[in-house]
Amino acid sequence: MNGRLQGPEGRTLAKETLEMMERYDVAPTPENYAVFSSFASDSIPELCDAMTVRLEKGESFNQAFCDRMYDEHFAIAKIQEAVMASSGAMGKELAQVRETLKAAEQHTAEYGETLAGAEGAFDENADPSQVRSVVQSLVAATNRMQERSRELERRLHETSSEVVKLRSNLERVREESMTDALTGIANRKRFDEMLRKGRRSADSNNESMCLILCDIDHFKRFNDTWGHQTGDQIIRFVAGCMTRNAGDTHTVARYGGEEFAVVMPKSSLMEANAVAEKIRMTVEGKRLLRKSTSEDLGNITISLGVATYRHGEAIEELIERADANLYKSKKAGRNRVTTETSNSVKSAA
């Protein structure tokens, strides 16, 4: 099957992109548009290959997949763009500093020549007017040297401030690329990074680490009934509940479309289970109103799976076990937390 789906002659890329998104029931967000316009124009080979494979398998372009495509192929481009811009600015700054230092070196040499020339004027036969003239010349040269030194100091200070600003800008762009645009929590890229970091620390220091995976129950039904904007409201609400109940050292991330995760370094299975249960109860205990119409959406519930890291294992194995426990919670009736200890399903309160 041809994943490019080129439109007839004369059709604009924008029109073709929007029609493709509608055909595959993809929400018309800026991020999704970026993904599908690149697919339609065949501009990013890796992205096109991934989407073509998905089409050939008959799988849908769900939001989790679209988010992953955007994170992988566009967030990194943002960082590269910022690095290139910062590199250019840094190059200009360093060129100007080199010129300033070069000028300072020349001025120092001139000052040295002035001092050397004055040495011969102070002999026994020098008359007072000649000495006075030499002293005045030395004073003037010293003043010029001091002024140039102050100018060099000022220029170096400005360059130092610019470097700090550039570093701050790069850090901000990096942070943005690691943050989910809808919820403000960590995205899949940051999740992967923190999980790898936690694994290294756990192996090196013989520490524990746990992972919670969470999924919103019946989310598709809410989306189909109330629309994508209300679906986004629900996603933001669940993200807020998770953030409020997680600890300072935990990383709450949007794992996929309506899926979330909490990476918990230096945490026991008992602690992770307690956090998961607090999150579940917080979500269940709130009734949501639709923002646009104030209609009652009722109670939202979530299902969660908890797993603990086994030293030396691959990250994928930890995710797989947490996901298996999440599936057990779904299968047992939803609105539950399944832990790894006994693989028993804890019913909702």
PDB file of C-alpha atoms in Angstrom, residues 59-260:
ATOM      1  CA  GLU A  59      -3.203  -0.051  12.418  1.00  0.00           C
ATOM      2  CA  SER A  60      -4.826   3.305  13.182  1.00  0.00           C
ATOM      3  CA  PHE A  61      -2.990   6.597  13.583  1.00  0.00           C
ATOM      4  CA  ASN A  62      -4.023   7.023  17.222  1.00  0.00           C
ATOM      5  CA  GLN A  63      -2.923  10.039  19.232  1.00  0.00           C
ATOM      6  CA  ALA A  64      -0.225   8.111  21.076  1.00  0.00           C
ATOM      7  CA  PHE A  65       1.438   7.221  17.762  1.00  0.00           C
ATOM      8  CA  CYS A  66       1.099  10.804  16.442  1.00  0.00           C
ATOM      9  CA  ASP A  67       2.628  12.187  19.651  1.00  0.00           C
ATOM     10  CA  ARG A  68       5.547   9.800  19.336  1.00  0.00           C
ATOM     11  CA  MET A  69       6.140  10.802  15.700  1.00  0.00           C
ATOM     12  CA  TYR A  70       6.118  14.477  16.644  1.00  0.00           C
ATOM     13  CA  ASP A  71       8.454  13.997  19.624  1.00  0.00           C
ATOM     14  CA  GLU A  72      10.908  11.920  17.600  1.00  0.00           C
ATOM     15  CA  HIS A  73      11.044  14.007  14.441  1.00  0.00           C
ATOM     16  CA  PHE A  74      10.176  17.573  15.395  1.00  0.00           C
ATOM     17  CA  ALA A  75      11.208  18.203  19.017  1.00  0.00           C
ATOM     18  CA  ILE A  76      14.819  17.295  18.224  1.00  0.00           C
ATOM     19  CA  ALA A  77      14.737  19.611  15.196  1.00  0.00           C
ATOM     20  CA  LYS A  78      13.845  22.442  17.545  1.00  0.00           C
ATOM     21  CA  ILE A  79      16.924  21.749  19.657  1.00  0.00           C
ATOM     22  CA  GLN A  80      19.146  21.540  16.582  1.00  0.00           C
ATOM     23  CA  GLU A  81      17.778  24.848  15.329  1.00  0.00           C
ATOM     24  CA  ALA A  82      18.491  26.505  18.676  1.00  0.00           C
ATOM     25  CA  VAL A  83      21.988  25.010  18.788  1.00  0.00           C
ATOM     26  CA  MET A  84      22.741  26.329  15.305  1.00  0.00           C
ATOM     27  CA  ALA A  85      21.441  29.796  16.204  1.00  0.00           C
ATOM     28  CA  SER A  86      23.408  29.810  19.450  1.00  0.00           C
ATOM     29  CA  SER A  87      26.527  28.558  17.686  1.00  0.00           C
ATOM     30  CA  GLY A  88      26.297  31.442  15.206  1.00  0.00           C
ATOM     31  CA  ALA A  89      25.848  33.989  17.980  1.00  0.00           C
ATOM     32  CA  MET A  90      28.677  32.413  19.957  1.00  0.00           C
ATOM     33  CA  GLY A  91      30.940  32.538  16.909  1.00  0.00           C
ATOM     34  CA  LYS A  92      30.305  36.266  16.486  1.00  0.00           C
ATOM     35  CA  GLU A  93      30.971  36.901  20.168  1.00  0.00           C
ATOM     36  CA  LEU A  94      34.265  34.990  20.087  1.00  0.00           C
ATOM     37  CA  ALA A  95      35.348  36.782  16.890  1.00  0.00           C
ATOM     38  CA  GLN A  96      34.745  40.141  18.570  1.00  0.00           C
ATOM     39  CA  VAL A  97      36.650  39.038  21.674  1.00  0.00           C
ATOM     40  CA  ARG A  98      39.579  37.945  19.494  1.00  0.00           C
ATOM     41  CA  GLU A  99      39.633  41.372  17.843  1.00  0.00           C
ATOM     42  CA  THR A 100      39.520  43.085  21.251  1.00  0.00           C
ATOM     43  CA  LEU A 101      42.377  40.949  22.581  1.00  0.00           C
ATOM     44  CA  LYS A 102      44.375  41.556  19.414  1.00  0.00           C
ATOM     45  CA  ALA A 103      43.924  45.312  19.815  1.00  0.00           C
ATOM     46  CA  ALA A 104      44.866  45.050  23.507  1.00  0.00           C
ATOM     47  CA  GLU A 105      48.057  43.210  22.541  1.00  0.00           C
ATOM     48  CA  GLN A 106      48.970  45.964  20.081  1.00  0.00           C
ATOM     49  CA  HIS A 107      48.262  48.674  22.662  1.00  0.00           C
ATOM     50  CA  THR A 108      50.441  46.871  25.205  1.00  0.00           C
ATOM     51  CA  ALA A 109      53.284  46.718  22.680  1.00  0.00           C
ATOM     52  CA  GLU A 110      52.929  50.444  21.937  1.00  0.00           C
ATOM     53  CA  TYR A 111      53.003  51.191  25.680  1.00  0.00           C
ATOM     54  CA  GLY A 112      56.165  49.137  26.021  1.00  0.00           C
ATOM     55  CA  GLU A 113      57.809  51.076  23.207  1.00  0.00           C
ATOM     56  CA  THR A 114      56.881  54.349  24.908  1.00  0.00           C
ATOM     57  CA  LEU A 115      58.484  53.187  28.164  1.00  0.00           C
ATOM     58  CA  ALA A 116      61.604  52.024  26.343  1.00  0.00           C
ATOM     59  CA  GLY A 117      61.907  55.344  24.532  1.00  0.00           C
ATOM     60  CA  ALA A 118      61.588  57.255  27.794  1.00  0.00           C
ATOM     61  CA  GLU A 119      64.447  55.360  29.415  1.00  0.00           C
ATOM     62  CA  GLY A 120      67.158  57.264  27.550  1.00  0.00           C
ATOM     63  CA  ALA A 121      65.689  60.655  28.447  1.00  0.00           C
ATOM     64  CA  PHE A 122      66.542  60.321  32.135  1.00  0.00           C
ATOM     65  CA  ASP A 123      70.327  60.720  31.942  1.00  0.00           C
ATOM     66  CA  GLU A 124      72.555  63.168  33.789  1.00  0.00           C
ATOM     67  CA  ASN A 125      72.496  65.717  30.964  1.00  0.00           C
ATOM     68  CA  ALA A 126      68.690  65.852  30.584  1.00  0.00           C
ATOM     69  CA  ASP A 127      67.286  69.321  31.195  1.00  0.00           C
ATOM     70  CA  PRO A 128      64.080  69.830  33.260  1.00  0.00           C
ATOM     71  CA  SER A 129      61.890  70.677  30.270  1.00  0.00           C
ATOM     72  CA  GLN A 130      62.912  67.452  28.534  1.00  0.00           C
ATOM     73  CA  VAL A 131      62.146  65.404  31.661  1.00  0.00           C
ATOM     74  CA  ARG A 132      58.801  67.157  32.054  1.00  0.00           C
ATOM     75  CA  SER A 133      57.901  66.336  28.436  1.00  0.00           C
ATOM     76  CA  VAL A 134      58.800  62.662  28.910  1.00  0.00           C
ATOM     77  CA  VAL A 135      56.779  62.432  32.143  1.00  0.00           C
ATOM     78  CA  GLN A 136      53.766  63.985  30.436  1.00  0.00           C
ATOM     79  CA  SER A 137      54.147  61.495  27.594  1.00  0.00           C
ATOM     80  CA  LEU A 138      54.268  58.589  30.064  1.00  0.00           C
ATOM     81  CA  VAL A 139      51.213  59.857  31.956  1.00  0.00           C
ATOM     82  CA  ALA A 140      49.255  60.155  28.706  1.00  0.00           C
ATOM     83  CA  ALA A 141      50.324  56.652  27.600  1.00  0.00           C
ATOM     84  CA  THR A 142      49.382  55.199  31.012  1.00  0.00           C
ATOM     85  CA  ASN A 143      45.946  56.850  30.852  1.00  0.00           C
ATOM     86  CA  ARG A 144      45.377  55.410  27.386  1.00  0.00           C
ATOM     87  CA  MET A 145      46.425  51.992  28.600  1.00  0.00           C
ATOM     88  CA  GLN A 146      44.046  52.176  31.573  1.00  0.00           C
ATOM     89  CA  GLU A 147      41.182  53.219  29.296  1.00  0.00           C
ATOM     90  CA  ARG A 148      41.869  50.350  26.926  1.00  0.00           C
ATOM     91  CA  SER A 149      42.035  47.916  29.855  1.00  0.00           C
ATOM     92  CA  ARG A 150      38.638  49.130  31.064  1.00  0.00           C
ATOM     93  CA  GLU A 151      37.239  48.714  27.541  1.00  0.00           C
ATOM     94  CA  LEU A 152      38.600  45.165  27.365  1.00  0.00           C
ATOM     95  CA  GLU A 153      37.093  44.359  30.773  1.00  0.00           C
ATOM     96  CA  ARG A 154      33.729  45.775  29.704  1.00  0.00           C
ATOM     97  CA  ARG A 155      33.766  43.781  26.459  1.00  0.00           C
ATOM     98  CA  LEU A 156      34.669  40.538  28.228  1.00  0.00           C
ATOM     99  CA  HIS A 157      31.896  41.154  30.759  1.00  0.00           C
ATOM    100  CA  GLU A 158      29.365  41.641  27.943  1.00  0.00           C
ATOM    101  CA  THR A 159      30.539  38.463  26.271  1.00  0.00           C
ATOM    102  CA  SER A 160      30.242  36.545  29.537  1.00  0.00           C
ATOM    103  CA  SER A 161      26.649  37.789  29.938  1.00  0.00           C
ATOM    104  CA  GLU A 162      25.850  36.798  26.358  1.00  0.00           C
ATOM    105  CA  VAL A 163      27.226  33.305  26.903  1.00  0.00           C
ATOM    106  CA  VAL A 164      25.034  32.904  30.011  1.00  0.00           C
ATOM    107  CA  LYS A 165      22.021  34.092  27.989  1.00  0.00           C
ATOM    108  CA  LEU A 166      22.758  31.654  25.165  1.00  0.00           C
ATOM    109  CA  ARG A 167      23.176  28.785  27.616  1.00  0.00           C
ATOM    110  CA  SER A 168      19.872  29.707  29.253  1.00  0.00           C
ATOM    111  CA  ASN A 169      18.163  29.800  25.873  1.00  0.00           C
ATOM    112  CA  LEU A 170      19.471  26.366  24.955  1.00  0.00           C
ATOM    113  CA  GLU A 171      18.314  24.973  28.303  1.00  0.00           C
ATOM    114  CA  ARG A 172      14.862  26.499  27.798  1.00  0.00           C
ATOM    115  CA  VAL A 173      14.518  24.966  24.324  1.00  0.00           C
ATOM    116  CA  ARG A 174      15.716  21.619  25.653  1.00  0.00           C
ATOM    117  CA  GLU A 175      13.158  21.801  28.461  1.00  0.00           C
ATOM    118  CA  GLU A 176      10.397  22.625  25.976  1.00  0.00           C
ATOM    119  CA  SER A 177      11.372  19.640  23.838  1.00  0.00           C
ATOM    120  CA  MET A 178      11.038  17.411  26.920  1.00  0.00           C
ATOM    121  CA  THR A 179       7.628  18.786  27.959  1.00  0.00           C
ATOM    122  CA  ASP A 180       4.204  17.681  26.755  1.00  0.00           C
ATOM    123  CA  ALA A 181       2.533  20.713  25.161  1.00  0.00           C
ATOM    124  CA  LEU A 182      -1.008  19.844  26.283  1.00  0.00           C
ATOM    125  CA  THR A 183      -0.405  19.035  29.956  1.00  0.00           C
ATOM    126  CA  GLY A 184       2.904  20.688  30.855  1.00  0.00           C
ATOM    127  CA  ILE A 185       4.259  17.445  32.326  1.00  0.00           C
ATOM    128  CA  ALA A 186       7.163  15.408  30.942  1.00  0.00           C
ATOM    129  CA  ASN A 187       6.716  13.879  27.491  1.00  0.00           C
ATOM    130  CA  ARG A 188       7.751  10.442  26.248  1.00  0.00           C
ATOM    131  CA  LYS A 189      11.284  11.632  25.494  1.00  0.00           C
ATOM    132  CA  ARG A 190      11.817  12.857  29.080  1.00  0.00           C
ATOM    133  CA  PHE A 191      10.172   9.667  30.394  1.00  0.00           C
ATOM    134  CA  ASP A 192      12.680   7.511  28.490  1.00  0.00           C
ATOM    135  CA  GLU A 193      15.558   9.679  29.701  1.00  0.00           C
ATOM    136  CA  MET A 194      14.531   9.553  33.386  1.00  0.00           C
ATOM    137  CA  LEU A 195      13.895   5.815  33.224  1.00  0.00           C
ATOM    138  CA  ARG A 196      17.393   5.211  31.835  1.00  0.00           C
ATOM    139  CA  LYS A 197      18.889   7.556  34.436  1.00  0.00           C
ATOM    140  CA  GLY A 198      16.994   5.795  37.231  1.00  0.00           C
ATOM    141  CA  ARG A 199      18.146   2.408  35.960  1.00  0.00           C
ATOM    142  CA  ARG A 200      21.817   3.475  35.997  1.00  0.00           C
ATOM    143  CA  SER A 201      21.496   4.842  39.523  1.00  0.00           C
ATOM    144  CA  ALA A 202      19.664   1.738  40.749  1.00  0.00           C
ATOM    145  CA  ASP A 203      22.315  -0.588  39.326  1.00  0.00           C
ATOM    146  CA  SER A 204      25.265   1.525  40.524  1.00  0.00           C
ATOM    147  CA  ASN A 205      24.014   2.146  44.060  1.00  0.00           C
ATOM    148  CA  ASN A 206      21.898  -0.973  44.606  1.00  0.00           C
ATOM    149  CA  GLU A 207      18.764   1.173  44.919  1.00  0.00           C
ATOM    150  CA  SER A 208      15.139   0.392  44.212  1.00  0.00           C
ATOM    151  CA  MET A 209      13.074   1.976  41.444  1.00  0.00           C
ATOM    152  CA  CYS A 210       9.409   1.592  40.569  1.00  0.00           C
ATOM    153  CA  LEU A 211       7.230   2.425  37.610  1.00  0.00           C
ATOM    154  CA  ILE A 212       3.518   3.239  37.537  1.00  0.00           C
ATOM    155  CA  LEU A 213       1.592   3.109  34.259  1.00  0.00           C
ATOM    156  CA  CYS A 214      -1.875   4.626  34.110  1.00  0.00           C
ATOM    157  CA  ASP A 215      -4.661   4.720  31.523  1.00  0.00           C
ATOM    158  CA  ILE A 216      -7.918   6.725  31.501  1.00  0.00           C
ATOM    159  CA  ASP A 217     -10.906   4.363  31.538  1.00  0.00           C
ATOM    160  CA  HIS A 218     -13.306   4.573  28.574  1.00  0.00           C
ATOM    161  CA  PHE A 219     -11.467   7.601  27.190  1.00  0.00           C
ATOM    162  CA  LYS A 220     -12.533   6.934  23.594  1.00  0.00           C
ATOM    163  CA  ARG A 221     -16.162   7.057  24.693  1.00  0.00           C
ATOM    164  CA  PHE A 222     -15.639  10.507  26.233  1.00  0.00           C
ATOM    165  CA  ASN A 223     -13.847  11.679  23.103  1.00  0.00           C
ATOM    166  CA  ASP A 224     -16.540  10.374  20.755  1.00  0.00           C
ATOM    167  CA  THR A 225     -19.362  11.796  22.902  1.00  0.00           C
ATOM    168  CA  TRP A 226     -17.986  15.197  23.851  1.00  0.00           C
ATOM    169  CA  GLY A 227     -15.238  15.876  21.280  1.00  0.00           C
ATOM    170  CA  HIS A 228     -11.474  16.336  21.345  1.00  0.00           C
ATOM    171  CA  GLN A 229     -11.489  19.569  23.368  1.00  0.00           C
ATOM    172  CA  THR A 230     -13.276  17.877  26.242  1.00  0.00           C
ATOM    173  CA  GLY A 231     -10.920  14.921  25.833  1.00  0.00           C
ATOM    174  CA  ASP A 232      -8.000  17.337  26.213  1.00  0.00           C
ATOM    175  CA  GLN A 233      -9.628  18.768  29.346  1.00  0.00           C
ATOM    176  CA  ILE A 234      -9.825  15.270  30.847  1.00  0.00           C
ATOM    177  CA  ILE A 235      -6.184  14.547  29.963  1.00  0.00           C
ATOM    178  CA  ARG A 236      -5.071  17.792  31.649  1.00  0.00           C
ATOM    179  CA  PHE A 237      -7.166  16.980  34.714  1.00  0.00           C
ATOM    180  CA  VAL A 238      -5.625  13.519  35.156  1.00  0.00           C
ATOM    181  CA  ALA A 239      -2.121  14.938  34.616  1.00  0.00           C
ATOM    182  CA  GLY A 240      -2.796  17.483  37.386  1.00  0.00           C
ATOM    183  CA  CYS A 241      -4.005  14.792  39.799  1.00  0.00           C
ATOM    184  CA  MET A 242      -0.902  12.716  39.158  1.00  0.00           C
ATOM    185  CA  THR A 243       1.445  15.678  39.624  1.00  0.00           C
ATOM    186  CA  ARG A 244      -0.172  16.670  42.929  1.00  0.00           C
ATOM    187  CA  ASN A 245       0.162  13.179  44.381  1.00  0.00           C
ATOM    188  CA  ALA A 246       3.656  12.347  43.104  1.00  0.00           C
ATOM    189  CA  GLY A 247       6.786  13.214  45.072  1.00  0.00           C
ATOM    190  CA  ASP A 248       9.426  15.806  44.246  1.00  0.00           C
ATOM    191  CA  THR A 249      11.856  13.149  43.040  1.00  0.00           C
ATOM    192  CA  HIS A 250       9.271  11.427  40.827  1.00  0.00           C
ATOM    193  CA  THR A 251       8.776  12.123  37.123  1.00  0.00           C
ATOM    194  CA  VAL A 252       5.165  12.281  35.941  1.00  0.00           C
ATOM    195  CA  ALA A 253       4.989  11.846  32.160  1.00  0.00           C
ATOM    196  CA  ARG A 254       2.444  11.565  29.404  1.00  0.00           C
ATOM    197  CA  TYR A 255       3.312   8.142  28.039  1.00  0.00           C
ATOM    198  CA  GLY A 256       0.892   8.201  25.112  1.00  0.00           C
ATOM    199  CA  GLY A 257      -2.467   9.674  24.128  1.00  0.00           C
ATOM    200  CA  GLU A 258      -4.448   8.954  27.299  1.00  0.00           C
ATOM    201  CA  GLU A 259      -1.670   6.988  29.014  1.00  0.00           C
ATOM    202  CA  PHE A 260       0.547   8.334  31.793  1.00  0.00           C
TER     203      PHE A 260
END
